[in-house]
Short mmCIF file of C-alpha atoms in Angstrom, two decimals:
data_model
loop_
_atom_site.label_atom_id
_atom_site.label_comp_id
_atom_site.label_asym_id
_atom_site.label_seq_id
_atom_site.Cartn_x
_atom_site.Cartn_y
_atom_site.Cartn_z
CA MET A 1 -0.10 -0.05 0.05
CA THR A 2 1.00 3.79 -0.22
CA THR A 3 0.19 6.40 1.68
CA GLU A 4 -1.86 7.90 -1.20
CA SER A 5 -4.20 4.59 -1.11
CA ALA A 6 -4.61 4.90 2.61
CA PRO A 7 -8.24 5.57 3.43
CA SER A 8 -8.53 9.34 4.84
CA ASP A 9 -10.34 8.08 8.15
CA TYR A 10 -7.04 6.32 9.09
CA THR A 11 -4.93 9.36 9.27
CA GLU A 12 -4.52 9.36 12.95
CA LEU A 13 -3.66 5.40 12.87
CA ILE A 14 -1.10 6.10 10.00
CA ASN A 15 0.62 8.88 11.84
CA ALA A 16 0.81 7.27 15.30
CA VAL A 17 4.07 7.31 17.18
CA ALA A 18 4.78 4.79 19.88
CA GLU A 19 7.56 4.87 22.38
CA CYS A 20 10.44 2.38 22.13
CA PRO A 21 9.62 -0.39 24.84
CA VAL A 22 12.11 -0.61 28.12
CA ASN A 23 10.26 -2.92 29.94
CA LEU A 24 7.44 -5.79 29.78
CA ASP A 25 4.62 -3.50 30.85
CA ASP A 26 5.77 -1.23 27.80
CA VAL A 27 4.88 -3.97 25.27
CA ASP A 28 1.91 -3.74 23.12
CA LEU A 29 2.70 -5.45 19.90
CA PHE A 30 -1.01 -3.93 18.36
CA ALA A 31 -0.74 -0.46 19.56
CA PRO A 32 -0.79 2.22 16.99
CA GLY A 33 2.76 2.84 15.99
CA ALA A 34 4.21 -0.32 17.71
CA GLN A 35 5.69 -1.65 14.41
CA GLU A 36 8.63 0.85 14.58
CA HIS A 37 9.70 -0.61 17.80
CA TRP A 38 8.51 -4.55 17.18
CA ALA A 39 12.35 -5.97 17.13
CA ASP A 40 12.82 -4.15 20.60
CA ALA A 41 9.71 -5.69 21.98
CA TYR A 42 10.65 -9.00 20.54
CA LYS A 43 13.69 -9.16 22.79
CA ILE A 44 11.88 -8.34 26.03
CA LEU A 45 9.05 -10.79 25.22
CA HIS A 46 11.79 -13.47 24.38
CA ALA A 47 13.45 -12.77 27.75
CA GLU A 48 10.41 -12.18 29.98
CA SER A 49 7.23 -13.56 28.36
CA PRO A 50 7.45 -15.90 25.52
CA VAL A 51 3.95 -16.71 25.69
CA GLN A 52 1.96 -13.69 26.25
CA ARG A 53 -1.85 -13.78 27.28
CA ILE A 54 -4.11 -11.41 25.86
CA PRO A 55 -7.36 -11.65 28.13
CA GLY A 56 -10.75 -12.03 26.29
CA GLU A 57 -8.99 -12.42 22.79
CA GLY A 58 -9.79 -16.07 22.05
CA SER A 59 -12.22 -17.69 20.15
CA THR A 60 -15.15 -16.91 22.51
CA PRO A 61 -15.47 -14.10 25.04
CA ASP A 62 -14.68 -16.22 27.90
CA THR A 63 -11.49 -17.33 26.19
CA ASP A 64 -7.85 -15.77 25.92
CA GLY A 65 -5.77 -15.10 22.87
CA PHE A 66 -1.70 -15.80 23.40
CA VAL A 67 1.21 -14.30 21.59
CA ILE A 68 3.85 -17.14 21.20
CA THR A 69 7.24 -15.39 20.06
CA LYS A 70 10.12 -18.19 20.44
CA TYR A 71 10.95 -20.20 17.25
CA GLN A 72 11.12 -23.74 18.75
CA ASP A 73 7.30 -23.12 20.00
CA ILE A 74 6.05 -21.92 16.97
CA TYR A 75 7.89 -24.47 14.98
CA ASP A 76 6.08 -27.41 17.15
CA ILE A 77 2.57 -25.39 16.62
CA VAL A 78 2.71 -25.14 12.94
CA ARG A 79 3.59 -28.82 12.43
CA ASP A 80 1.07 -30.28 14.86
CA PRO A 81 -2.33 -29.14 13.03
CA TRP A 82 -4.35 -31.72 15.23
CA THR A 83 -3.80 -30.03 18.22
CA PHE A 84 -3.66 -26.54 17.02
CA PRO A 85 -5.90 -26.19 13.89
CA GLN A 86 -7.10 -22.88 12.39
CA PRO A 87 -9.57 -20.87 14.06
CA GLY A 88 -12.99 -19.56 12.08
CA PHE A 89 -12.91 -15.63 12.60
CA ALA A 90 -12.64 -12.82 10.12
CA GLY A 91 -9.02 -12.30 9.38
CA ALA A 92 -7.74 -16.02 10.08
CA GLU A 93 -6.31 -17.98 7.38
CA GLY A 94 -8.45 -18.86 4.70
CA ASN A 95 -11.36 -16.78 6.28
CA SER A 96 -10.43 -13.29 5.33
CA THR A 97 -13.98 -12.47 4.27
CA ALA A 98 -15.77 -14.17 7.25
CA GLY A 99 -18.51 -11.65 8.76
CA MET A 100 -19.12 -9.56 5.81
CA SER A 101 -22.80 -9.21 4.66
CA THR A 102 -24.35 -7.44 1.43
CA GLU A 103 -27.79 -6.90 0.19
CA ASP A 104 -27.29 -8.98 -2.85
CA GLY A 105 -25.44 -11.70 -1.26
CA GLU A 106 -22.40 -11.26 -3.11
CA ALA A 107 -20.11 -11.69 0.08
CA SER A 108 -21.80 -14.98 1.09
CA ALA A 109 -20.91 -16.52 -2.18
CA LEU A 110 -17.43 -14.99 -1.82
CA ALA A 111 -16.48 -16.15 1.65
CA ASP A 112 -17.91 -19.66 0.63
CA ALA A 113 -15.47 -19.68 -2.27
CA MET A 114 -12.48 -18.02 0.01
CA ALA A 115 -12.80 -21.03 2.62
CA LEU A 116 -12.15 -23.52 -0.21
CA ASN A 117 -14.09 -25.82 2.09
CA THR A 118 -14.71 -28.53 -0.78
CA LEU A 119 -11.43 -28.73 -1.91
CA ARG A 120 -9.30 -28.74 1.24
CA PRO A 121 -11.65 -29.84 4.05
CA ASN A 122 -8.79 -32.02 5.64
CA LEU A 123 -5.19 -32.13 6.17
CA GLU A 124 -4.90 -34.76 3.50
CA LEU A 125 -6.77 -32.55 0.95
CA HIS A 126 -4.92 -29.56 1.70
CA LYS A 127 -1.53 -31.09 0.85
CA ALA A 128 -3.37 -32.37 -2.37
CA HIS A 129 -4.60 -28.91 -2.93
CA ARG A 130 -1.21 -27.29 -2.89
CA ILE A 131 0.74 -30.08 -5.12
CA GLU A 132 -1.93 -30.45 -7.58
CA LEU A 133 -3.15 -27.02 -8.17
CA THR A 134 -0.83 -24.38 -7.17
CA ASP A 135 2.86 -25.81 -6.78
CA PRO A 136 2.64 -26.21 -10.84
CA TRP A 137 2.59 -22.58 -10.93
CA VAL A 138 3.77 -20.74 -7.94
CA GLY A 139 5.41 -23.44 -5.62
CA ALA A 140 9.26 -24.62 -5.79
CA THR A 141 8.57 -26.95 -8.45
CA GLY A 142 6.49 -24.68 -10.69
CA ALA A 143 8.19 -21.21 -10.23
CA PRO A 144 11.21 -21.58 -12.07
CA ARG A 145 9.28 -21.81 -15.19
CA HIS A 146 8.62 -18.08 -14.91
CA ARG A 147 12.28 -17.06 -14.75
CA PRO A 148 12.19 -15.70 -18.38
CA MET A 149 8.95 -13.56 -17.63
CA VAL A 150 10.20 -12.34 -14.25
CA GLU A 151 13.66 -11.30 -15.88
CA LYS A 152 11.74 -9.27 -18.61
CA PHE A 153 9.67 -7.50 -16.17
CA VAL A 154 12.53 -6.56 -13.86
CA ASP A 155 14.70 -5.06 -16.71
CA GLN A 156 11.36 -3.47 -18.01
CA LEU A 157 11.02 -1.67 -14.76
CA ILE A 158 14.58 -0.84 -14.31
CA ASP A 159 14.66 0.42 -17.73
CA GLU A 160 11.97 3.18 -16.89
CA TRP A 161 14.10 5.04 -14.34
CA ILE A 162 17.77 4.06 -15.16
CA ASP A 163 18.54 6.75 -17.31
CA ARG A 164 16.69 9.59 -14.97
CA ASP A 165 18.76 12.88 -14.35
CA PRO A 166 18.70 13.15 -11.36
CA ALA A 167 19.37 9.47 -10.55
CA GLU A 168 16.44 9.01 -8.11
CA ILE A 169 13.78 6.78 -7.50
CA GLU A 170 10.87 6.12 -5.13
CA PHE A 171 11.82 2.62 -4.66
CA VAL A 172 8.40 1.13 -3.43
CA GLU A 173 6.36 2.80 -6.59
CA ASP A 174 8.99 2.63 -9.17
CA PHE A 175 10.08 -1.27 -8.55
CA ALA A 176 8.94 -3.04 -5.47
CA ALA A 177 5.19 -2.70 -5.91
CA PRO A 178 4.60 -3.04 -9.58
CA LEU A 179 6.93 -6.08 -10.21
CA PRO A 180 4.83 -8.48 -8.13
CA GLN A 181 1.75 -7.19 -9.77
CA LEU A 182 2.98 -7.66 -13.31
CA VAL A 183 4.10 -11.16 -12.55
CA MET A 184 1.15 -12.25 -10.49
CA THR A 185 -1.26 -10.88 -13.14
CA THR A 186 0.78 -12.62 -15.91
CA ILE A 187 0.69 -16.06 -14.24
CA LEU A 188 -2.97 -15.68 -13.44
CA GLY A 189 -3.56 -14.65 -17.31
CA TRP A 190 -5.45 -11.58 -16.75
CA PRO A 191 -4.83 -8.41 -18.85
CA LEU A 192 -2.15 -6.08 -17.86
CA GLU A 193 -4.51 -3.33 -18.85
CA ASP A 194 -6.41 -4.17 -15.59
CA LEU A 195 -3.29 -3.51 -13.20
CA GLU A 196 -4.66 -0.30 -11.77
CA ILE A 197 -7.87 -1.88 -10.50
CA LEU A 198 -6.36 -4.94 -9.66
CA ARG A 199 -4.09 -3.32 -7.29
CA LYS A 200 -7.08 -1.61 -5.68
CA TRP A 201 -8.65 -4.94 -5.26
CA GLY A 202 -5.15 -6.52 -3.83
CA GLN A 203 -5.13 -3.68 -1.23
CA ALA A 204 -8.91 -4.70 -0.29
CA GLN A 205 -7.38 -7.99 0.37
CA VAL A 206 -5.02 -6.95 2.68
CA ARG A 207 -7.10 -4.02 4.29
CA ARG A 208 -7.78 -5.90 7.33
CA PHE A 209 -4.34 -6.97 8.16
CA VAL A 210 -3.43 -2.97 7.87
CA TYR A 211 -6.11 -1.38 9.46
CA GLY A 212 -7.89 -4.04 11.33
CA LYS A 213 -7.64 -3.86 15.15
CA GLY A 214 -5.91 -6.29 17.68
CA HIS A 215 -4.27 -9.78 16.92
CA ARG A 216 -7.66 -10.63 15.10
CA ASN A 217 -7.63 -7.88 12.71
CA ILE A 218 -10.92 -6.75 13.73
CA MET A 219 -12.81 -4.22 11.47
CA SER A 220 -16.11 -2.25 12.59
CA ASP A 221 -19.27 -3.36 10.63
CA GLU A 222 -18.99 -0.16 8.56
CA GLU A 223 -15.46 -1.10 7.37
CA GLU A 224 -16.68 -4.66 6.91
CA MET A 225 -19.49 -3.59 4.51
CA GLU A 226 -17.30 -1.09 2.54
CA ASN A 227 -14.66 -3.84 2.09
CA ALA A 228 -17.44 -6.41 1.13
CA ARG A 229 -18.46 -4.42 -1.61
CA ASP A 230 -14.61 -3.90 -3.24
CA LEU A 231 -14.38 -7.73 -2.70
CA GLY A 232 -17.56 -8.28 -4.39
CA ASP A 233 -16.69 -6.31 -7.31
CA PHE A 234 -13.39 -8.28 -7.51
CA MET A 235 -15.10 -11.62 -7.16
CA GLN A 236 -17.47 -10.60 -10.29
CA TYR A 237 -14.20 -9.76 -12.04
CA VAL A 238 -12.76 -13.07 -11.45
CA GLN A 239 -15.71 -15.05 -12.51
CA ASP A 240 -15.52 -13.07 -15.49
CA GLN A 241 -11.88 -13.96 -16.29
CA VAL A 242 -13.02 -17.53 -15.22
CA THR A 243 -15.55 -17.49 -17.98
CA HIS A 244 -13.56 -16.02 -20.49
CA LYS A 245 -10.94 -18.66 -19.89
CA ARG A 246 -13.22 -21.63 -20.29
CA GLU A 247 -14.20 -20.09 -23.61
CA ASN A 248 -10.69 -18.86 -24.82
CA PRO A 249 -7.91 -21.08 -23.12
CA GLY A 250 -4.49 -19.94 -22.73
CA ASP A 251 -1.18 -20.61 -21.07
CA ASP A 252 -1.99 -19.21 -17.73
CA MET A 253 -3.19 -20.66 -14.15
CA THR A 254 -7.04 -19.25 -14.82
CA THR A 255 -6.93 -21.54 -17.68
CA PHE A 256 -5.22 -24.53 -16.12
CA LEU A 257 -7.53 -24.38 -13.01
CA THR A 258 -10.60 -24.56 -15.23
CA GLN A 259 -9.35 -27.54 -16.88
CA VAL A 260 -7.57 -29.62 -14.65
CA THR A 261 -8.71 -32.80 -13.04
CA TYR A 262 -8.43 -32.71 -9.32
CA GLN A 263 -7.17 -36.06 -8.83
CA ALA A 264 -7.43 -36.10 -5.41
CA MET A 265 -11.29 -35.94 -5.85
CA ASN A 266 -11.49 -37.23 -9.41
CA ARG A 267 -13.31 -34.34 -10.88
CA LYS A 268 -13.19 -31.03 -12.47
CA LEU A 269 -13.17 -27.63 -10.48
CA THR A 270 -16.46 -25.63 -10.04
CA ASP A 271 -16.36 -21.89 -10.86
CA ASN A 272 -16.68 -20.98 -7.21
CA GLU A 273 -13.82 -23.37 -6.48
CA VAL A 274 -11.50 -21.93 -9.10
CA ILE A 275 -12.52 -18.28 -8.04
CA GLY A 276 -11.52 -19.48 -4.32
CA VAL A 277 -8.09 -20.43 -5.75
CA LEU A 278 -7.38 -17.74 -7.61
CA PHE A 279 -8.36 -15.11 -4.63
CA GLY A 280 -5.56 -16.95 -2.50
CA MET A 281 -3.11 -16.68 -5.24
CA HIS A 282 -3.85 -12.85 -5.98
CA ILE A 283 -3.71 -11.78 -2.14
CA GLY A 284 -0.32 -13.88 -1.41
CA GLY A 285 1.15 -12.87 -4.45
CA LEU A 286 1.40 -8.97 -4.51
CA GLU A 287 1.99 -7.16 -0.85
CA THR A 288 4.18 -9.44 0.92
CA THR A 289 6.76 -9.59 -2.04
CA GLN A 290 6.49 -6.09 -2.23
CA TYR A 291 7.55 -5.40 1.38
CA ALA A 292 10.20 -8.05 1.10
CA ILE A 293 12.01 -6.29 -1.38
CA ALA A 294 11.48 -3.12 -0.22
CA ALA A 295 13.05 -4.19 2.92
CA GLU A 296 15.79 -5.76 1.49
CA ALA A 297 16.74 -2.46 -0.49
CA GLN A 298 16.91 -0.81 2.99
CA LEU A 299 19.21 -3.36 4.21
CA LEU A 300 21.64 -2.82 1.33
CA ALA A 301 21.51 1.06 1.56
CA GLU A 302 22.22 0.50 5.06
CA ASN A 303 25.23 -1.42 4.11
CA PRO A 304 26.78 -0.43 0.90
CA ALA A 305 29.79 -3.18 1.18
CA LEU A 306 27.18 -5.89 0.77
CA PHE A 307 25.57 -4.25 -2.21
CA GLN A 308 29.18 -4.76 -3.86
CA GLU A 309 29.53 -7.99 -2.35
CA LEU A 310 26.49 -9.29 -4.13
CA LYS A 311 27.61 -7.42 -7.21
CA ALA A 312 30.89 -9.45 -7.10
CA ASP A 313 29.42 -12.66 -6.79
CA PRO A 314 25.79 -13.06 -7.87
CA SER A 315 25.47 -16.70 -6.34
CA LYS A 316 25.15 -14.96 -2.84
CA VAL A 317 22.10 -13.40 -3.96
CA ARG A 318 19.67 -16.24 -2.81
CA PHE A 319 21.32 -16.33 0.73
CA PHE A 320 20.51 -12.44 1.05
CA ALA A 321 17.25 -12.87 0.02
CA GLU A 322 16.70 -15.34 2.67
CA GLU A 323 18.37 -13.28 5.35
CA GLY A 324 16.19 -10.08 4.23
CA MET A 325 13.02 -12.34 4.68
CA ARG A 326 14.24 -13.30 8.08
CA ILE A 327 15.14 -9.96 9.38
CA HIS A 328 12.05 -8.12 8.21
CA ALA A 329 9.59 -10.67 7.53
CA PRO A 330 6.50 -9.20 5.76
CA THR A 331 3.83 -10.75 7.55
CA GLN A 332 5.07 -10.58 11.09
CA GLY A 333 2.34 -12.50 12.82
CA LEU A 334 -1.10 -14.20 12.45
CA SER A 335 -3.80 -15.54 14.66
CA THR A 336 -4.03 -18.51 12.71
CA ARG A 337 -4.06 -21.41 15.10
CA MET A 338 -6.67 -22.61 18.33
CA ALA A 339 -5.98 -24.82 20.98
CA ALA A 340 -8.31 -27.97 20.18
CA LYS A 341 -7.59 -29.03 23.92
CA ASP A 342 -5.74 -27.77 26.81
CA VAL A 343 -2.14 -27.56 26.64
CA GLU A 344 0.84 -25.82 28.32
CA ILE A 345 3.63 -23.92 26.67
CA ARG A 346 6.64 -22.80 28.71
CA GLY A 347 4.65 -23.31 31.70
CA MET A 348 1.88 -21.25 30.60
CA PRO A 349 -1.42 -22.92 30.69
CA ILE A 350 -3.54 -22.67 27.58
CA PRO A 351 -7.10 -23.78 27.72
CA LYS A 352 -9.03 -25.16 24.93
CA GLY A 353 -10.42 -22.56 22.67
CA SER A 354 -7.58 -20.19 23.07
CA ILE A 355 -6.50 -18.46 20.06
CA LEU A 356 -2.39 -18.54 19.28
CA HIS A 357 -0.99 -15.41 17.66
CA LEU A 358 2.09 -16.94 15.95
CA ARG A 359 4.67 -13.91 15.70
CA TYR A 360 6.86 -15.20 12.94
CA GLY A 361 8.75 -11.87 12.96
CA ALA A 362 9.76 -12.59 16.58
CA ALA A 363 10.89 -16.41 15.79
CA ASN A 364 13.21 -14.97 13.07
CA LEU A 365 14.93 -12.84 15.57
CA ASP A 366 15.10 -15.35 18.32
CA ASP A 367 18.99 -15.37 19.12
CA GLU A 368 18.63 -19.19 20.80
CA GLU A 369 17.90 -20.03 16.82
CA PHE A 370 19.89 -17.46 14.86
CA GLY A 371 23.15 -15.81 16.30
CA CYS A 372 23.19 -12.48 16.05
CA PRO A 373 19.87 -12.27 14.56
CA ALA A 374 19.90 -8.67 13.48
CA ASP A 375 22.96 -9.11 11.05
CA VAL A 376 22.89 -10.35 7.42
CA ASP A 377 24.80 -13.53 7.63
CA LEU A 378 25.39 -14.87 4.11
CA ALA A 379 27.05 -17.82 5.46
CA ARG A 380 24.37 -18.67 8.12
CA PRO A 381 23.64 -22.50 8.17
CA ASN A 382 20.33 -23.54 6.86
CA THR A 383 18.98 -19.92 6.40
CA GLY A 384 15.85 -20.82 4.92
CA ARG A 385 14.58 -22.31 7.82
CA HIS A 386 13.22 -18.94 8.91
CA MET A 387 9.25 -18.76 9.64
CA THR A 388 8.53 -16.36 6.96
CA PHE A 389 6.46 -18.61 5.05
CA SER A 390 5.50 -20.42 8.04
CA GLN A 391 6.34 -24.44 7.92
CA GLY A 392 4.65 -27.76 7.68
CA ILE A 393 1.50 -28.69 5.61
CA ARG A 394 0.38 -24.84 5.64
CA VAL A 395 3.27 -23.53 4.56
CA CYS A 396 2.90 -20.30 2.16
CA PRO A 397 1.83 -21.87 -1.14
CA GLY A 398 3.53 -18.84 -3.29
CA ALA A 399 6.69 -19.10 -1.38
CA GLY A 400 8.30 -20.68 -4.78
CA ILE A 401 7.54 -17.35 -6.75
CA SER A 402 8.25 -14.91 -4.40
CA ARG A 403 11.67 -16.49 -3.83
CA LEU A 404 12.24 -16.24 -7.75
CA GLU A 405 11.15 -12.62 -8.00
CA GLN A 406 13.39 -11.42 -4.84
CA ASN A 407 16.14 -13.43 -6.47
CA ILE A 408 16.10 -12.07 -9.96
CA ALA A 409 15.14 -8.50 -8.74
CA TRP A 410 18.61 -8.27 -6.72
CA GLU A 411 20.56 -10.34 -9.62
CA ARG A 412 19.63 -7.80 -12.10
CA LEU A 413 19.54 -4.67 -9.89
CA THR A 414 23.03 -5.64 -8.58
CA GLN A 415 24.04 -5.85 -12.13
CA ARG A 416 22.62 -3.06 -13.55
CA LEU A 417 23.63 -0.68 -11.02
CA ASP A 418 27.15 0.33 -9.21
CA THR A 419 25.44 1.86 -6.07
CA LEU A 420 21.96 2.16 -4.67
CA GLU A 421 21.86 4.67 -1.59
CA PHE A 422 19.26 6.56 0.57
CA ILE A 423 18.73 10.09 -0.62
CA PRO A 424 20.00 12.28 2.34
CA GLY A 425 17.15 13.79 4.26
CA LYS A 426 14.21 12.12 2.51
CA ASN A 427 13.41 9.16 4.26
CA ASP A 428 11.78 8.76 7.62
CA PHE A 429 11.50 5.00 7.18
CA ARG A 430 7.77 4.33 8.43
CA HIS A 431 5.83 1.48 8.35
CA GLN A 432 2.26 1.07 7.46
CA PRO A 433 -0.01 -0.01 10.49
CA GLY A 434 -1.27 -3.48 11.09
CA ILE A 435 0.58 -6.67 11.34
CA MET A 436 2.53 -6.74 8.19
CA LEU A 437 5.95 -5.08 7.78
CA GLY A 438 5.65 -2.67 4.79
CA LEU A 439 7.49 0.55 4.13
CA TRP A 440 5.36 3.37 2.94
CA GLU A 441 8.32 4.72 0.47
CA LEU A 442 11.97 4.71 0.16
CA HIS A 443 13.74 7.32 -1.52
CA MET A 444 16.71 6.35 -3.15
CA GLN A 445 19.62 7.34 -5.25
CA PHE A 446 21.81 5.26 -7.68
CA THR A 447 24.72 4.99 -9.88
CA LYS A 448 23.95 3.25 -13.33
CA ALA A 449 26.54 0.52 -13.75
CA ALA A 450 28.93 1.25 -16.97
CA GLY A 451 28.47 -0.76 -20.24
#
């Protein structure tokens, strides 16, 4: 998102300033402005309250929420979906439209499609869904097929500003934001002429994670209605694309989903099921990759020698991208697990029905798991074990395409530029509100590589 795209009603939230916490009583990860000091808060939580109780914030008013911040605890939770299944509320994974209502019933159909309850109602089918329907396009197995396309868009975007005088860019708008939009729209097979409206709808998809309140990303009834209208319009657009691709097939993911036989169920997909998969691909393939690339640009500008190291040895780019995602996880945390029975974590009793907010960003900075966690270490063993994409059976299905975009971005940027630096005095490095770590803007100056 950009400050220009932010609703005017949220000006106070956007401009909120929070004090850096110095003790546990100061820590509130969900307070306005808290995102600027999350790394400091994580140190306090790791040391004093690795399992932090949030009274009354569970699945019912008489149950609680719990913030989990240690790497090993989150690792154990995401790999035990029987004890810790997904909850069902607005903002939970797979339920981003729950609670919507519109006069014409569009949101009800949308919620049904988004829930994908006919395609992956259990863990076995969840795995089959990923392997059969998404991995061939955006997973680790399918993403490499898009390398030529991603390289084309990366160079196209660089071409638009590399000869500017003065040699300055606003990195988010000039590169980090448009790249994933171009890539995902092309993979889905939708018209590139629709990028502007698609970006608006993409922002609607993540709105609750930016402007929602608390760990459950709660929006008011009025906000839900407004967002439901936007997502209803998007649903109709996706339906039109599905209809078009059934009649005019192409080499794209939408066409594939309209034609594939889902072997796990031995049948074709319905339109609503196709729409549900496409909704998930669109929301997962845009903002988070944008945030990752922008954060990586910030890391390189803070350490010019690192930029030169990548320029001299492009094989190190993939290690840098993993470290960048670890240090500045785009999605810092999600309340995507519920205790199905009474459990205990680090001596803290967690009753059945409690909602667990898994703080992936804190796990990535856990010094018991990652030595000197704030530092970029290109030789760090098994750097890809970070929690940015979660782990286990519900690992992010688009991790492959996001990694590909980040790697190609820095392969090409480090070769086509000699330097990439902050413009003095033009950056405040503020992040948007919510639970996603996204820079509003990043003003940079560069030197074009000779030849």
